[in-house]
Structures are given as structure tokens and as C-alpha cells.
mmCIF file of C-alpha atoms in Angstrom:
data_model
loop_
_atom_site.group_PDB
_atom_site.id
_atom_site.type_symbol
_atom_site.label_atom_id
_atom_site.label_comp_id
_atom_site.label_asym_id
_atom_site.label_seq_id
_atom_site.Cartn_x
_atom_site.Cartn_y
_atom_site.Cartn_z
ATOM 1 C CA UNK A 122 6.948 37.304 17.868
ATOM 2 C CA UNK A 123 8.346 40.304 15.378
ATOM 3 C CA UNK A 124 7.309 38.121 12.649
ATOM 4 C CA UNK A 125 3.846 38.135 13.910
ATOM 5 C CA UNK A 126 2.746 41.875 14.030
ATOM 6 C CA UNK A 127 -1.035 41.126 13.484
ATOM 7 C CA UNK A 128 -0.777 38.747 16.683
ATOM 8 C CA UNK A 129 0.583 41.418 19.205
ATOM 9 C CA UNK A 130 -2.896 43.291 18.395
ATOM 10 C CA UNK A 131 -5.314 40.603 18.244
ATOM 11 C CA UNK A 132 -3.678 37.755 20.102
ATOM 12 C CA UNK A 133 -1.745 34.704 18.698
ATOM 13 C CA UNK A 134 -4.885 32.804 18.605
ATOM 14 C CA UNK A 135 -7.244 34.812 16.710
ATOM 15 C CA UNK A 136 -4.282 35.493 14.422
ATOM 16 C CA UNK A 137 -3.267 31.830 13.839
ATOM 17 C CA UNK A 138 -7.379 30.934 13.137
ATOM 18 C CA UNK A 139 -7.982 33.997 10.791
ATOM 19 C CA UNK A 140 -4.226 35.057 9.276
ATOM 20 C CA UNK A 141 -3.018 31.369 8.726
ATOM 21 C CA UNK A 142 -6.316 29.368 7.871
ATOM 22 C CA UNK A 143 -7.767 30.838 4.224
ATOM 23 C CA UNK A 144 -11.339 28.829 3.329
ATOM 24 C CA UNK A 145 -11.306 30.919 0.379
ATOM 25 C CA UNK A 146 -8.375 28.329 -1.240
ATOM 26 C CA UNK A 147 -9.997 25.819 -4.029
ATOM 27 C CA UNK A 148 -9.003 23.230 -6.324
ATOM 28 C CA UNK A 149 -8.816 25.685 -9.115
ATOM 29 C CA UNK A 150 -6.186 27.744 -6.836
ATOM 30 C CA UNK A 151 -4.479 24.366 -6.823
ATOM 31 C CA UNK A 152 -4.622 23.651 -10.403
ATOM 32 C CA UNK A 153 -3.314 27.126 -11.293
ATOM 33 C CA UNK A 154 -0.523 26.349 -9.006
ATOM 34 C CA UNK A 155 0.723 23.490 -10.713
ATOM 35 C CA UNK A 156 1.132 25.542 -14.071
ATOM 36 C CA UNK A 157 4.357 27.539 -12.447
ATOM 37 C CA UNK A 158 6.105 24.629 -11.812
ATOM 38 C CA UNK A 159 7.495 21.480 -13.303
ATOM 39 C CA UNK A 160 8.113 20.493 -9.739
ATOM 40 C CA UNK A 161 5.996 17.498 -7.904
ATOM 41 C CA UNK A 162 3.043 19.167 -6.313
ATOM 42 C CA UNK A 163 2.297 17.422 -2.822
ATOM 43 C CA UNK A 164 -0.716 18.354 -1.048
ATOM 44 C CA UNK A 165 -0.954 18.067 2.678
ATOM 45 C CA UNK A 166 -4.016 17.319 5.046
ATOM 46 C CA UNK A 167 -5.446 14.901 3.420
ATOM 47 C CA UNK A 168 -7.729 12.394 5.487
ATOM 48 C CA UNK A 169 -10.383 10.600 3.498
ATOM 49 C CA UNK A 170 -11.116 8.873 0.248
ATOM 50 C CA UNK A 171 -12.976 11.226 -1.251
ATOM 51 C CA UNK A 172 -10.462 14.395 -0.383
ATOM 52 C CA UNK A 173 -7.641 11.625 -1.793
ATOM 53 C CA UNK A 174 -9.653 11.179 -5.308
ATOM 54 C CA UNK A 175 -10.214 14.930 -5.233
ATOM 55 C CA UNK A 176 -6.490 15.585 -5.108
ATOM 56 C CA UNK A 177 -5.645 12.761 -7.457
ATOM 57 C CA UNK A 178 -7.982 14.355 -10.073
ATOM 58 C CA UNK A 179 -6.879 17.489 -9.903
ATOM 59 C CA UNK A 180 -3.263 16.684 -10.593
ATOM 60 C CA UNK A 181 -1.680 15.883 -7.123
ATOM 61 C CA UNK A 182 2.109 14.287 -7.644
ATOM 62 C CA UNK A 183 1.400 13.158 -3.799
ATOM 63 C CA UNK A 184 -0.418 12.904 -0.780
ATOM 64 C CA UNK A 185 0.506 13.453 2.426
ATOM 65 C CA UNK A 186 -1.634 12.052 4.693
ATOM 66 C CA UNK A 187 -2.125 14.803 8.133
ATOM 67 C CA UNK A 188 -4.241 15.708 10.529
ATOM 68 C CA UNK A 189 -1.898 18.573 11.012
ATOM 69 C CA UNK A 190 -0.776 17.315 14.443
ATOM 70 C CA UNK A 191 -4.617 17.681 16.148
ATOM 71 C CA UNK A 192 -4.026 21.213 16.579
ATOM 72 C CA UNK A 193 -6.671 22.586 13.848
ATOM 73 C CA UNK A 194 -9.697 20.152 14.761
ATOM 74 C CA UNK A 195 -9.073 18.235 18.400
ATOM 75 C CA UNK A 196 -11.478 15.346 16.810
ATOM 76 C CA UNK A 197 -9.488 14.865 13.408
ATOM 77 C CA UNK A 198 -8.823 10.961 13.295
ATOM 78 C CA UNK A 199 -5.110 10.257 13.694
ATOM 79 C CA UNK A 200 -3.516 9.978 10.631
ATOM 80 C CA UNK A 201 -2.155 6.324 10.708
ATOM 81 C CA UNK A 202 -6.043 5.511 11.183
ATOM 82 C CA UNK A 203 -6.901 7.250 7.690
ATOM 83 C CA UNK A 204 -4.202 6.064 6.062
ATOM 84 C CA UNK A 205 -5.296 2.800 4.373
ATOM 85 C CA UNK A 206 -8.487 4.436 3.458
ATOM 86 C CA UNK A 207 -6.466 7.145 1.653
ATOM 87 C CA UNK A 208 -4.342 4.754 -0.104
ATOM 88 C CA UNK A 209 -7.296 2.095 -1.306
ATOM 89 C CA UNK A 210 -8.818 5.664 -2.862
ATOM 90 C CA UNK A 211 -5.421 6.683 -4.493
ATOM 91 C CA UNK A 212 -4.583 3.266 -6.012
ATOM 92 C CA UNK A 213 -1.354 3.558 -6.989
ATOM 93 C CA UNK A 214 -2.232 6.977 -9.269
ATOM 94 C CA UNK A 215 0.218 8.869 -7.014
ATOM 95 C CA UNK A 216 2.617 8.962 -4.128
ATOM 96 C CA UNK A 217 1.488 8.863 -0.259
ATOM 97 C CA UNK A 218 3.327 9.463 2.728
ATOM 98 C CA UNK A 219 2.537 9.871 6.049
ATOM 99 C CA UNK A 220 2.555 12.865 9.079
ATOM 100 C CA UNK A 221 1.767 12.766 12.097
ATOM 101 C CA UNK A 222 2.745 10.542 15.122
ATOM 102 C CA UNK A 223 5.991 8.967 14.092
ATOM 103 C CA UNK A 224 8.218 8.280 16.396
ATOM 104 C CA UNK A 225 9.879 5.076 16.552
ATOM 105 C CA UNK A 226 11.194 2.554 14.231
ATOM 106 C CA UNK A 227 7.598 0.620 15.067
ATOM 107 C CA UNK A 228 5.820 3.455 13.816
ATOM 108 C CA UNK A 229 7.372 3.655 10.524
ATOM 109 C CA UNK A 230 7.040 -0.175 9.767
ATOM 110 C CA UNK A 231 3.621 0.253 10.864
ATOM 111 C CA UNK A 232 3.188 3.240 8.403
ATOM 112 C CA UNK A 233 4.913 1.366 5.413
ATOM 113 C CA UNK A 234 3.069 -1.726 6.197
ATOM 114 C CA UNK A 235 -0.316 0.266 5.752
ATOM 115 C CA UNK A 236 0.607 1.841 2.373
ATOM 116 C CA UNK A 237 2.571 4.979 3.015
ATOM 117 C CA UNK A 238 5.825 5.341 0.507
ATOM 118 C CA UNK A 239 7.453 7.505 3.137
ATOM 119 C CA UNK A 240 6.939 9.107 6.796
ATOM 120 C CA UNK A 241 7.440 12.882 7.937
ATOM 121 C CA UNK A 242 9.198 13.050 11.328
ATOM 122 C CA UNK A 243 9.114 16.361 12.129
ATOM 123 C CA UNK A 244 8.984 16.520 15.840
ATOM 124 C CA UNK A 245 11.286 14.007 16.540
ATOM 125 C CA UNK A 246 13.909 15.888 14.709
ATOM 126 C CA UNK A 247 12.965 19.027 16.402
ATOM 127 C CA UNK A 248 13.515 17.212 19.601
ATOM 128 C CA UNK A 249 16.997 16.116 18.401
ATOM 129 C CA UNK A 250 17.490 19.763 17.195
ATOM 130 C CA UNK A 251 16.365 21.002 21.420
ATOM 131 C CA UNK A 252 18.715 18.420 22.991
ATOM 132 C CA UNK A 253 22.213 18.622 21.125
ATOM 133 C CA UNK A 254 21.797 20.470 17.996
ATOM 134 C CA UNK A 255 23.163 19.059 14.747
ATOM 135 C CA UNK A 256 24.250 16.128 16.462
ATOM 136 C CA UNK A 257 21.129 15.861 18.682
ATOM 137 C CA UNK A 258 19.516 15.692 14.945
ATOM 138 C CA UNK A 259 22.074 13.004 13.857
ATOM 139 C CA UNK A 260 21.071 10.751 16.884
ATOM 140 C CA UNK A 261 17.260 10.893 16.517
ATOM 141 C CA UNK A 262 17.681 9.915 12.771
ATOM 142 C CA UNK A 263 20.102 6.797 13.848
ATOM 143 C CA UNK A 264 17.465 5.856 16.820
ATOM 144 C CA UNK A 265 14.921 5.559 14.185
ATOM 145 C CA UNK A 266 17.128 3.995 11.667
ATOM 146 C CA UNK A 267 18.323 1.192 14.146
ATOM 147 C CA UNK A 268 14.714 0.579 15.768
ATOM 148 C CA UNK A 269 13.265 0.278 12.066
ATOM 149 C CA UNK A 270 15.913 -2.434 10.935
ATOM 150 C CA UNK A 271 15.519 -4.407 14.425
ATOM 151 C CA UNK A 272 11.720 -4.099 13.703
ATOM 152 C CA UNK A 273 12.141 -5.920 10.305
ATOM 153 C CA UNK A 274 14.358 -8.088 11.382
ATOM 154 C CA UNK A 275 12.052 -9.429 14.154
ATOM 155 C CA UNK A 276 8.948 -9.316 11.390
ATOM 156 C CA UNK A 277 11.365 -10.882 8.812
ATOM 157 C CA UNK A 278 11.863 -8.553 6.271
ATOM 158 C CA UNK A 279 14.940 -8.324 5.127
ATOM 159 C CA UNK A 280 13.998 -5.151 2.283
ATOM 160 C CA UNK A 281 11.340 -2.092 2.340
ATOM 161 C CA UNK A 282 9.628 -4.362 -0.216
ATOM 162 C CA UNK A 283 9.241 -7.246 1.836
ATOM 163 C CA UNK A 284 6.921 -5.140 4.484
ATOM 164 C CA UNK A 285 3.284 -6.183 4.035
ATOM 165 C CA UNK A 286 0.297 -5.261 5.028
ATOM 166 C CA UNK A 287 -0.345 -8.197 7.149
ATOM 167 C CA UNK A 288 2.352 -6.762 9.697
ATOM 168 C CA UNK A 289 -0.411 -4.592 10.874
ATOM 169 C CA UNK A 290 -3.582 -5.680 12.633
ATOM 170 C CA UNK A 291 -5.738 -2.784 14.156
ATOM 171 C CA UNK A 292 -7.366 -3.152 17.834
ATOM 172 C CA UNK A 293 -10.456 -3.391 16.446
ATOM 173 C CA UNK A 294 -9.940 -7.227 15.243
ATOM 174 C CA UNK A 295 -9.422 -7.953 18.854
ATOM 175 C CA UNK A 296 -12.294 -5.936 19.908
ATOM 176 C CA UNK A 297 -14.766 -7.939 17.673
ATOM 177 C CA UNK A 298 -13.738 -10.642 18.870
ATOM 178 C CA UNK A 299 -14.703 -10.925 22.299
#
């Protein structure tokens, strides 16, 4: 914990909450940041249509739908459940990505079907890295690629562009018909 000296004095949990999360950051700060780069600025942690609209209105070039692994708020919705609302609100004004819960190729196809342009796969990559270093990461990526290809073949999709929203039916649909 050499990189976290304050954590040694106050405890890692307090440090995480008080030092790493800054509730004073505003959209004005976001607009200020955008002035200093020509690179696309993508904002992570959007879970609602209101926040998605606000992000786009403030110049977000992309949105990452993410609940940060549920670590910040244990009652936050799953990223995949928030994705359709955010995609609908954005209406193509910026790209939308999904972070969280991607473990298989079928998870990827669901996210793409619900409107994500791409998915973030940090945890599977870390698992592969921990398992077998660079080779493990390659294996994880190969498995995801093969699973996605299989899922696409089984759903009749010859290309990513063929993946449609109709491939995903939420369990609410089945429960409402009981």
C-alpha cells in the first residue's frame, strides 16, 4: 500500500470513500476539461436517461454505462439493465459502451443487441493475466471471440451489424405473462 500512505493512517475503506470520490466535481469541470484536449472525452458511470442527456448536452463524446462493479452503491442497477434507457436517451448523438458483467460471448452479443457500440472487459482480462500472464490474456480474448462467433451463428447474424434488439428479451416479459 505504498501508493496509498493516507490509507495506512485512516484505513483503506475511509481513504477510498473520502479521497477517491469527489462530490464537488460538476459538469462545469467536465466542460473545462474538454477545452484542453482534441481527444474524445468519454464519461463513465452513466446509468439513467437524465444523466445521459446531461452528458451529451455538456459535450460528452461517448458514454460508458457502468455501475463500477457495484462497489460504490450496492443497490445500483446492473449496467446491462440500464443500457437500453441510456441508448434511447442518447439517440445516436454519441457512442455508448457497456462496462460490467461481460464474462462470455453471449454477454457481448446481448450488450450489442441492446445498443452498445462496444464492451469493456477489464475483469476477464485481469483473470487471464493472473492465470497465465500475456498468454492468459490472449486465451481470454480468444475464448470471448469464439463464444461471440458461436452466438452470432446460432442467432443467424453474419456480421456485428446484423445483431438486433429483438435478440434480447428481458425476463420481465415472461413474468408478466404468468
